[in-house]
mmCIF file of C-alpha atoms in Angstrom:
data_model
loop_
_atom_site.group_PDB
_atom_site.id
_atom_site.type_symbol
_atom_site.label_atom_id
_atom_site.label_comp_id
_atom_site.label_asym_id
_atom_site.label_seq_id
_atom_site.Cartn_x
_atom_site.Cartn_y
_atom_site.Cartn_z
ATOM 1 C CA MET A 446 23.657 42.672 -44.653
ATOM 2 C CA GLN A 447 21.506 42.695 -41.342
ATOM 3 C CA SER A 448 21.376 38.995 -41.208
ATOM 4 C CA LYS A 449 25.133 38.690 -41.605
ATOM 5 C CA ASN A 450 25.721 41.188 -38.805
ATOM 6 C CA LEU A 451 23.407 39.128 -36.706
ATOM 7 C CA THR A 452 25.170 35.801 -37.456
ATOM 8 C CA GLU A 453 28.723 37.465 -36.742
ATOM 9 C CA VAL A 454 27.595 38.563 -33.116
ATOM 10 C CA THR A 455 28.422 35.387 -30.912
ATOM 11 C CA GLU A 456 30.120 37.220 -28.364
ATOM 12 C CA PHE A 457 30.776 40.387 -26.505
ATOM 13 C CA ILE A 458 33.646 42.521 -25.528
ATOM 14 C CA PHE A 459 33.525 44.801 -22.457
ATOM 15 C CA LEU A 460 34.413 48.422 -22.727
ATOM 16 C CA ARG A 461 35.068 48.585 -19.028
ATOM 17 C CA PHE A 462 37.237 51.396 -17.842
ATOM 18 C CA SER A 463 39.020 52.340 -21.157
ATOM 19 C CA ARG A 464 38.345 55.723 -20.687
ATOM 20 C CA PHE A 465 40.714 55.909 -17.964
ATOM 21 C CA HIS A 466 43.391 53.726 -19.311
ATOM 22 C CA GLU A 467 46.351 55.505 -17.683
ATOM 23 C CA HIS A 468 44.836 54.592 -14.171
ATOM 24 C CA GLN A 469 43.965 50.688 -14.898
ATOM 25 C CA VAL A 470 46.766 49.520 -12.266
ATOM 26 C CA THR A 471 45.596 51.991 -9.830
ATOM 27 C CA LEU A 472 42.151 50.691 -10.310
ATOM 28 C CA PHE A 473 42.936 47.047 -10.113
ATOM 29 C CA VAL A 474 44.677 47.678 -6.758
ATOM 30 C CA VAL A 475 41.825 49.734 -5.272
ATOM 31 C CA PHE A 476 39.076 47.199 -6.483
ATOM 32 C CA LEU A 477 41.194 44.151 -5.267
ATOM 33 C CA ILE A 478 41.900 45.755 -1.914
ATOM 34 C CA LEU A 479 38.034 46.401 -1.604
ATOM 35 C CA TYR A 480 36.757 43.139 -2.837
ATOM 36 C CA THR A 481 39.326 41.179 -0.424
ATOM 37 C CA LEU A 482 37.956 43.326 2.618
ATOM 38 C CA THR A 483 34.249 42.370 1.419
ATOM 39 C CA LEU A 484 35.098 38.800 1.200
ATOM 40 C CA ALA A 485 37.071 38.850 4.561
ATOM 41 C CA GLY A 486 33.937 40.598 6.289
ATOM 42 C CA ASN A 487 31.359 38.616 4.803
ATOM 43 C CA ALA A 488 33.226 35.321 5.697
ATOM 44 C CA ILE A 489 33.812 36.419 9.209
ATOM 45 C CA ILE A 490 30.414 37.106 9.718
ATOM 46 C CA VAL A 491 29.061 33.699 8.367
ATOM 47 C CA THR A 492 31.693 31.893 10.319
ATOM 48 C CA ILE A 493 30.694 33.473 13.520
ATOM 49 C CA ILE A 494 27.176 33.230 13.120
ATOM 50 C CA HIS A 495 27.247 29.337 12.270
ATOM 51 C CA THR A 496 29.799 28.654 14.893
ATOM 52 C CA ASP A 497 28.584 30.487 17.909
ATOM 53 C CA PRO A 498 25.497 29.209 19.520
ATOM 54 C CA GLN A 499 24.195 32.673 20.869
ATOM 55 C CA PHE A 500 23.858 34.055 17.271
ATOM 56 C CA HIS A 501 21.538 30.870 16.311
ATOM 57 C CA MET A 502 18.378 33.419 16.326
ATOM 58 C CA PRO A 503 16.110 34.650 13.372
ATOM 59 C CA MET A 504 18.280 38.309 13.272
ATOM 60 C CA TYR A 505 21.673 36.665 12.729
ATOM 61 C CA PHE A 506 20.223 33.882 10.483
ATOM 62 C CA PHE A 507 19.090 37.099 7.910
ATOM 63 C CA LEU A 508 22.198 38.471 8.379
ATOM 64 C CA SER A 509 24.357 35.465 7.562
ATOM 65 C CA MET A 510 21.940 34.837 4.504
ATOM 66 C CA LEU A 511 22.874 38.366 3.368
ATOM 67 C CA ALA A 512 26.455 38.189 3.695
ATOM 68 C CA SER A 513 26.340 34.709 1.685
ATOM 69 C CA SER A 514 24.107 36.483 -0.862
ATOM 70 C CA GLU A 515 26.589 39.474 -1.054
ATOM 71 C CA THR A 516 29.550 37.323 -1.500
ATOM 72 C CA MET A 517 28.022 35.431 -4.386
ATOM 73 C CA TYR A 518 26.763 38.572 -5.917
ATOM 74 C CA THR A 519 30.393 39.937 -6.138
ATOM 75 C CA LEU A 520 31.720 36.704 -7.379
ATOM 76 C CA VAL A 521 29.443 37.099 -10.325
ATOM 77 C CA THR A 522 30.889 40.328 -11.586
ATOM 78 C CA ILE A 523 34.473 41.512 -9.711
ATOM 79 C CA PRO A 524 36.550 38.752 -10.509
ATOM 80 C CA ARG A 525 36.061 39.126 -14.247
ATOM 81 C CA MET A 526 36.414 42.798 -14.074
ATOM 82 C CA LEU A 527 39.604 42.559 -12.316
ATOM 83 C CA SER A 528 41.196 40.336 -14.839
ATOM 84 C CA GLY A 529 39.693 42.530 -17.406
ATOM 85 C CA LEU A 530 41.784 45.456 -15.917
ATOM 86 C CA ILE A 531 44.873 43.358 -16.530
ATOM 87 C CA ALA A 532 44.144 41.376 -19.556
ATOM 88 C CA GLN A 533 42.356 44.043 -21.995
ATOM 89 C CA SER A 534 40.769 41.631 -24.481
ATOM 90 C CA GLN A 535 38.592 39.257 -23.021
ATOM 91 C CA PRO A 536 35.569 38.528 -24.940
ATOM 92 C CA ILE A 537 32.559 36.774 -23.484
ATOM 93 C CA SER A 538 30.149 34.528 -25.323
ATOM 94 C CA LEU A 539 26.446 35.348 -25.510
ATOM 95 C CA ALA A 540 25.654 32.303 -23.187
ATOM 96 C CA GLY A 541 28.208 33.484 -20.789
ATOM 97 C CA CYS A 542 26.842 36.980 -20.782
ATOM 98 C CA ALA A 543 23.304 35.580 -20.141
ATOM 99 C CA THR A 544 24.544 33.350 -17.540
ATOM 100 C CA GLN A 545 26.338 36.494 -15.775
ATOM 101 C CA MET A 546 23.105 38.498 -16.056
ATOM 102 C CA PHE A 547 20.895 35.996 -14.544
ATOM 103 C CA PHE A 548 23.079 35.309 -11.629
ATOM 104 C CA PHE A 549 23.427 39.149 -11.160
ATOM 105 C CA LEU A 550 19.809 39.781 -11.229
ATOM 106 C CA THR A 551 19.110 36.878 -9.184
ATOM 107 C CA LEU A 552 21.025 37.873 -6.198
ATOM 108 C CA ALA A 553 20.671 41.587 -6.598
ATOM 109 C CA ILE A 554 16.808 40.973 -6.382
ATOM 110 C CA ASN A 555 17.423 38.574 -3.653
ATOM 111 C CA ASN A 556 19.391 41.095 -1.620
ATOM 112 C CA CYS A 557 16.528 43.670 -1.965
ATOM 113 C CA PHE A 558 13.824 41.328 -0.697
ATOM 114 C CA LEU A 559 16.527 39.853 2.111
ATOM 115 C CA LEU A 560 16.547 43.503 3.499
ATOM 116 C CA THR A 561 12.532 43.612 3.534
ATOM 117 C CA ALA A 562 12.651 40.472 5.519
ATOM 118 C CA MET A 563 15.279 41.947 7.734
ATOM 119 C CA GLY A 564 13.339 45.071 8.231
ATOM 120 C CA TYR A 565 10.157 42.950 9.092
ATOM 121 C CA ASN A 566 12.279 40.926 11.656
ATOM 122 C CA HIS A 567 13.392 44.071 13.398
ATOM 123 C CA SER A 568 9.896 45.607 13.554
ATOM 124 C CA VAL A 569 8.405 42.219 15.098
ATOM 125 C CA ALA A 570 11.365 42.187 17.507
ATOM 126 C CA ILE A 571 10.719 45.813 18.788
ATOM 127 C CA CYS A 572 6.971 46.095 18.274
ATOM 128 C CA ASN A 573 6.048 42.577 19.182
ATOM 129 C CA PRO A 574 8.551 41.198 21.755
ATOM 130 C CA LEU A 575 6.444 38.949 23.681
ATOM 131 C CA ARG A 576 5.288 36.757 20.521
ATOM 132 C CA TYR A 577 8.795 37.377 18.662
ATOM 133 C CA THR A 578 9.933 33.695 18.888
ATOM 134 C CA LEU A 579 6.321 32.432 17.694
ATOM 135 C CA ILE A 580 6.200 34.668 14.968
ATOM 136 C CA MET A 581 9.868 34.452 13.845
ATOM 137 C CA SER A 582 10.358 30.588 14.097
ATOM 138 C CA LYS A 583 13.058 28.825 12.348
ATOM 139 C CA ARG A 584 10.573 27.621 9.732
ATOM 140 C CA VAL A 585 9.067 31.079 9.171
ATOM 141 C CA CYS A 586 12.671 32.201 8.602
ATOM 142 C CA VAL A 587 13.519 29.448 6.244
ATOM 143 C CA GLN A 588 10.103 29.774 4.223
ATOM 144 C CA LEU A 589 10.916 33.687 3.826
ATOM 145 C CA THR A 590 14.379 32.985 2.712
ATOM 146 C CA CYS A 591 13.489 30.536 -0.031
ATOM 147 C CA GLY A 592 10.549 32.541 -0.897
ATOM 148 C CA VAL A 593 12.896 35.540 -1.507
ATOM 149 C CA LEU A 594 15.400 33.396 -3.510
ATOM 150 C CA GLY A 595 12.347 32.099 -5.734
ATOM 151 C CA ILE A 596 11.018 35.521 -6.522
ATOM 152 C CA GLY A 597 14.543 36.492 -7.437
ATOM 153 C CA LEU A 598 14.951 33.424 -9.735
ATOM 154 C CA ALA A 599 11.719 34.351 -11.487
ATOM 155 C CA MET A 600 12.290 37.850 -12.165
ATOM 156 C CA ALA A 601 15.738 37.310 -13.406
ATOM 157 C CA ALA A 602 14.533 34.427 -15.816
ATOM 158 C CA VAL A 603 11.829 36.859 -17.215
ATOM 159 C CA GLN A 604 14.437 39.919 -17.801
ATOM 160 C CA VAL A 605 17.250 37.626 -19.217
ATOM 161 C CA THR A 606 14.642 35.910 -21.540
ATOM 162 C CA SER A 607 13.408 39.025 -22.760
ATOM 163 C CA ILE A 608 17.035 40.358 -23.587
ATOM 164 C CA PHE A 609 18.542 37.444 -25.284
ATOM 165 C CA THR A 610 15.617 36.682 -27.463
ATOM 166 C CA LEU A 611 16.940 40.102 -29.421
ATOM 167 C CA PRO A 612 19.062 40.099 -32.400
ATOM 168 C CA PHE A 613 22.313 41.845 -31.705
ATOM 169 C CA CYS A 614 24.319 43.950 -33.943
ATOM 170 C CA HIS A 615 27.010 45.182 -31.909
ATOM 171 C CA ARG A 616 29.790 43.453 -29.913
ATOM 172 C CA VAL A 617 31.267 46.119 -27.619
ATOM 173 C CA VAL A 618 29.450 46.442 -24.049
ATOM 174 C CA GLY A 619 30.014 50.016 -22.531
ATOM 175 C CA HIS A 620 30.146 48.346 -19.118
ATOM 176 C CA PHE A 621 32.360 45.933 -17.118
ATOM 177 C CA PHE A 622 29.689 43.166 -16.957
ATOM 178 C CA CYS A 623 26.637 41.924 -18.447
ATOM 179 C CA ASP A 624 23.844 44.474 -17.120
ATOM 180 C CA ILE A 625 20.617 44.879 -18.613
ATOM 181 C CA LEU A 626 20.566 48.214 -19.865
ATOM 182 C CA PRO A 627 24.352 48.228 -21.592
ATOM 183 C CA VAL A 628 23.327 44.665 -23.259
ATOM 184 C CA MET A 629 19.908 46.035 -24.747
ATOM 185 C CA LYS A 630 21.812 48.779 -26.293
ATOM 186 C CA LEU A 631 23.682 46.424 -28.516
ATOM 187 C CA SER A 632 20.219 45.191 -30.232
ATOM 188 C CA CYS A 633 19.502 46.238 -33.580
ATOM 189 C CA VAL A 634 15.683 46.282 -33.240
ATOM 190 C CA ASP A 635 13.358 48.361 -31.391
ATOM 191 C CA THR A 636 13.405 47.508 -27.825
ATOM 192 C CA THR A 637 10.556 49.298 -26.337
ATOM 193 C CA ILE A 638 8.786 46.192 -25.028
ATOM 194 C CA ASN A 639 11.974 44.952 -23.277
ATOM 195 C CA GLU A 640 12.369 48.478 -21.608
ATOM 196 C CA ILE A 641 8.873 48.241 -20.431
ATOM 197 C CA ILE A 642 9.440 44.667 -18.756
ATOM 198 C CA ASN A 643 12.931 45.888 -17.223
ATOM 199 C CA PHE A 644 10.871 48.962 -15.919
ATOM 200 C CA VAL A 645 8.076 47.057 -14.345
ATOM 201 C CA VAL A 646 10.269 44.447 -12.843
ATOM 202 C CA SER A 647 12.606 47.055 -11.231
ATOM 203 C CA LEU A 648 9.535 49.090 -10.192
ATOM 204 C CA ALA A 649 8.299 45.778 -8.389
ATOM 205 C CA VAL A 650 11.713 45.021 -6.616
ATOM 206 C CA ILE A 651 13.088 48.535 -5.685
ATOM 207 C CA PRO A 652 10.087 50.743 -4.876
ATOM 208 C CA VAL A 653 8.128 47.764 -3.399
ATOM 209 C CA THR A 654 10.758 46.662 -1.229
ATOM 210 C CA MET A 655 12.018 49.941 -0.408
ATOM 211 C CA GLY A 656 8.496 50.941 0.733
ATOM 212 C CA LEU A 657 7.939 47.934 2.803
ATOM 213 C CA VAL A 658 11.377 48.406 4.675
ATOM 214 C CA PHE A 659 10.552 52.000 5.362
ATOM 215 C CA ILE A 660 7.095 50.912 6.808
ATOM 216 C CA SER A 661 8.873 48.536 9.026
ATOM 217 C CA TYR A 662 11.238 50.932 10.332
ATOM 218 C CA VAL A 663 8.267 53.952 10.663
ATOM 219 C CA LEU A 664 6.862 51.281 13.107
ATOM 220 C CA ILE A 665 10.146 50.795 15.002
ATOM 221 C CA ILE A 666 10.765 54.450 15.340
ATOM 222 C CA SER A 667 7.251 55.024 16.806
ATOM 223 C CA THR A 668 7.810 52.163 19.207
ATOM 224 C CA ILE A 669 11.244 53.527 20.280
ATOM 225 C CA LEU A 670 9.656 56.881 20.934
ATOM 226 C CA LYS A 671 7.610 55.304 23.710
ATOM 227 C CA ILE A 672 10.821 53.803 25.356
ATOM 228 C CA ALA A 673 10.958 55.771 28.646
ATOM 229 C CA SER A 674 14.764 55.585 29.091
ATOM 230 C CA VAL A 675 16.675 58.133 27.441
ATOM 231 C CA GLU A 676 19.624 55.943 27.198
ATOM 232 C CA GLY A 677 17.647 53.281 25.555
ATOM 233 C CA ARG A 678 16.004 55.552 22.875
ATOM 234 C CA LYS A 679 19.465 56.942 22.080
ATOM 235 C CA LYS A 680 20.849 53.289 21.680
ATOM 236 C CA ALA A 681 17.912 52.039 19.258
ATOM 237 C CA PHE A 682 18.102 55.097 17.367
ATOM 238 C CA VAL A 683 21.705 54.570 16.944
ATOM 239 C CA THR A 684 21.409 51.197 15.699
ATOM 240 C CA TYR A 685 18.679 51.284 13.308
ATOM 241 C CA ALA A 686 19.684 54.762 11.874
ATOM 242 C CA SER A 687 22.745 52.869 10.414
ATOM 243 C CA HIS A 688 20.702 50.056 9.167
ATOM 244 C CA LEU A 689 18.341 52.908 7.455
ATOM 245 C CA THR A 690 21.034 54.563 6.031
ATOM 246 C CA MET A 691 22.462 51.199 4.678
ATOM 247 C CA VAL A 692 19.083 50.532 2.863
ATOM 248 C CA ILE A 693 18.889 54.080 1.497
ATOM 249 C CA VAL A 694 22.568 53.322 -0.118
ATOM 250 C CA ARG A 695 21.452 49.968 -1.340
ATOM 251 C CA TYR A 696 18.294 50.973 -2.729
ATOM 252 C CA GLY A 697 19.339 54.373 -3.930
ATOM 253 C CA CYS A 698 22.020 53.835 -6.623
ATOM 254 C CA PRO A 699 19.696 51.018 -8.464
ATOM 255 C CA SER A 700 16.985 53.069 -8.691
ATOM 256 C CA ILE A 701 18.713 55.719 -10.438
ATOM 257 C CA ALA A 702 20.519 53.306 -12.810
ATOM 258 C CA TYR A 703 17.162 51.115 -13.414
ATOM 259 C CA LEU A 704 14.302 53.733 -13.078
ATOM 260 C CA LYS A 705 15.669 56.833 -14.738
ATOM 261 C CA PRO A 706 14.687 57.944 -18.311
ATOM 262 C CA LYS A 707 16.635 56.624 -21.146
ATOM 263 C CA SER A 708 17.736 60.018 -22.603
ATOM 264 C CA GLU A 709 19.420 60.370 -19.116
ATOM 265 C CA ASN A 710 21.892 57.494 -19.660
ATOM 266 C CA SER A 711 25.673 58.089 -19.726
ATOM 267 C CA VAL A 712 28.555 55.879 -19.770
ATOM 268 C CA GLU A 713 30.634 57.514 -16.893
ATOM 269 C CA GLN A 714 27.331 57.801 -14.661
ATOM 270 C CA ASP A 715 26.329 54.261 -15.381
ATOM 271 C CA LEU A 716 30.018 52.901 -14.374
ATOM 272 C CA LEU A 717 30.091 55.183 -11.191
ATOM 273 C CA LEU A 718 26.477 53.806 -10.230
ATOM 274 C CA SER A 719 27.576 50.220 -10.921
ATOM 275 C CA VAL A 720 30.858 50.639 -8.859
ATOM 276 C CA THR A 721 28.909 51.756 -6.126
ATOM 277 C CA TYR A 722 26.104 48.944 -5.905
ATOM 278 C CA THR A 723 28.378 46.324 -7.245
ATOM 279 C CA ILE A 724 31.748 46.805 -5.160
ATOM 280 C CA ILE A 725 31.009 49.645 -2.379
ATOM 281 C CA THR A 726 27.933 48.582 -1.178
ATOM 282 C CA PRO A 727 28.601 44.902 -0.484
ATOM 283 C CA LEU A 728 31.455 46.165 1.750
ATOM 284 C CA LEU A 729 29.388 48.318 3.589
ATOM 285 C CA ASN A 730 26.957 45.603 4.408
ATOM 286 C CA PRO A 731 29.128 43.785 6.933
ATOM 287 C CA ALA A 732 30.507 46.879 8.639
ATOM 288 C CA VAL A 733 27.125 48.374 9.013
ATOM 289 C CA TYR A 734 24.905 45.526 10.049
ATOM 290 C CA SER A 735 27.265 43.370 11.669
ATOM 291 C CA LEU A 736 30.689 44.392 12.495
ATOM 292 C CA ARG A 737 29.141 47.306 14.423
ATOM 293 C CA ASN A 738 27.001 44.885 16.484
ATOM 294 C CA LYS A 739 28.597 44.555 20.073
ATOM 295 C CA GLU A 740 27.700 40.674 20.226
ATOM 296 C CA VAL A 741 29.460 40.256 16.744
ATOM 297 C CA LYS A 742 32.400 42.073 18.064
ATOM 298 C CA ASP A 743 32.548 40.429 21.228
ATOM 299 C CA ALA A 744 32.495 37.154 19.461
ATOM 300 C CA LEU A 745 35.033 37.873 17.018
ATOM 301 C CA HIS A 746 37.347 39.075 19.698
ATOM 302 C CA ARG A 747 36.589 35.702 21.569
ATOM 303 C CA ALA A 748 37.412 33.713 18.350
ATOM 304 C CA VAL A 749 40.594 36.030 17.908
ATOM 305 C CA GLY A 750 41.667 35.335 21.419
ATOM 306 C CA ARG A 751 41.088 31.547 21.136
ATOM 307 C CA ASN A 752 43.600 31.324 18.210
ATOM 308 C CA ILE A 753 46.059 33.464 19.763
ATOM 309 C CA TYR A 754 46.237 32.047 23.163
ATOM 310 C CA PRO A 755 47.401 28.661 22.354
ATOM 311 C CA LEU A 756 50.186 30.427 20.180
ATOM 312 C CA THR A 757 51.236 32.393 23.094
ATOM 313 C CA LEU A 758 51.412 29.448 25.502
ATOM 314 C CA PHE A 759 53.524 27.736 22.746
ATOM 315 C CA ILE A 760 55.954 30.715 22.231
ATOM 316 C CA LYS A 761 56.256 31.036 26.188
ATOM 317 C CA SER A 762 57.006 27.343 26.381
ATOM 318 C CA LYS A 763 59.601 27.529 23.765
ATOM 319 C CA ASP A 764 61.089 30.528 25.495
ATOM 320 C CA ARG A 765 61.534 28.485 28.623
ATOM 321 C CA LEU A 766 62.811 25.356 26.929
ATOM 322 C CA TRP A 767 65.518 27.725 25.104
ATOM 323 C CA ASP A 768 66.512 29.214 28.671
ATOM 324 C CA ARG A 769 66.829 25.594 30.072
ATOM 325 C CA GLU A 770 69.015 24.373 27.237
ATOM 326 C CA GLY A 771 70.869 27.542 26.529
ATOM 327 C CA ARG A 772 71.738 28.976 30.055
ATOM 328 C CA PRO A 773 74.110 25.995 30.822
ATOM 329 C CA GLU A 774 75.958 26.504 27.666
ATOM 330 C CA GLN A 775 76.520 30.150 28.287
ATOM 331 C CA GLU A 776 77.635 29.397 31.786
ATOM 332 C CA SER A 777 80.238 26.814 30.477
ATOM 333 C CA GLY A 778 81.464 29.375 28.150
#
């Protein structure tokens, strides 16, 4: 009987937000708006950074990498989730589920280590400004980015392989995408080893990278306190406090989701946490890291102005042409 069940499980069905069935349309509209804002914000950031020469420096290089990674991160989960809110029954094959999990984990780990690289970049810029361009050369930035992506790929491969070598007896995933813990629950064998692997990888990613980021910000704050100008200290604190807030949000929700005891798992809590770090956090990233940045806002205004000014000239020229052609007709009438 068990082997029969094993051979029958060739696809999964997502439970999604079925407990909020009466609010499916509302959820779809809200999530679609948030997703559109996320895509637009990240697209603006990447476009401005790559087209404006003043942003061709390490800090903005990492910002563009984070924005690109966040965009792909949301593409892995949100479009399918949105379509599922409209069409209730959308099964996913085991291969499709494994693929989604692999890219989700790769990009999630990549984002964590990118934030670490950004924290290191900030600390070098503040604590060692005279050697900043030497330490954070273009080559070093590219090497850090490639190393971060390599770590994400390797860790995701380990986790996905450990999960999808399990036999599955159940088809319904109590989630809106193929995350580790909800899929692991569908196995009909003991998953202790898999839980240990997940815990070790999560421990290596979340507390370690978060600790490195906080070390960077301790160095930054200690240097800021030495600034003689009160206005300079205030400006620096406002800038890096917002960054640090974003880091806490980014690491806080995954920490609760992946490091909490198994006995404390609940479907509602897991869904809420997942919505936070898959939908809300990617939207906050462009707002906190870039769109609050004065240089980025100035560049955005310049870009908008360049597009609006020719249109204004065109409208004015058409108005003048209309006056020249229309006035004689009015006078003759």
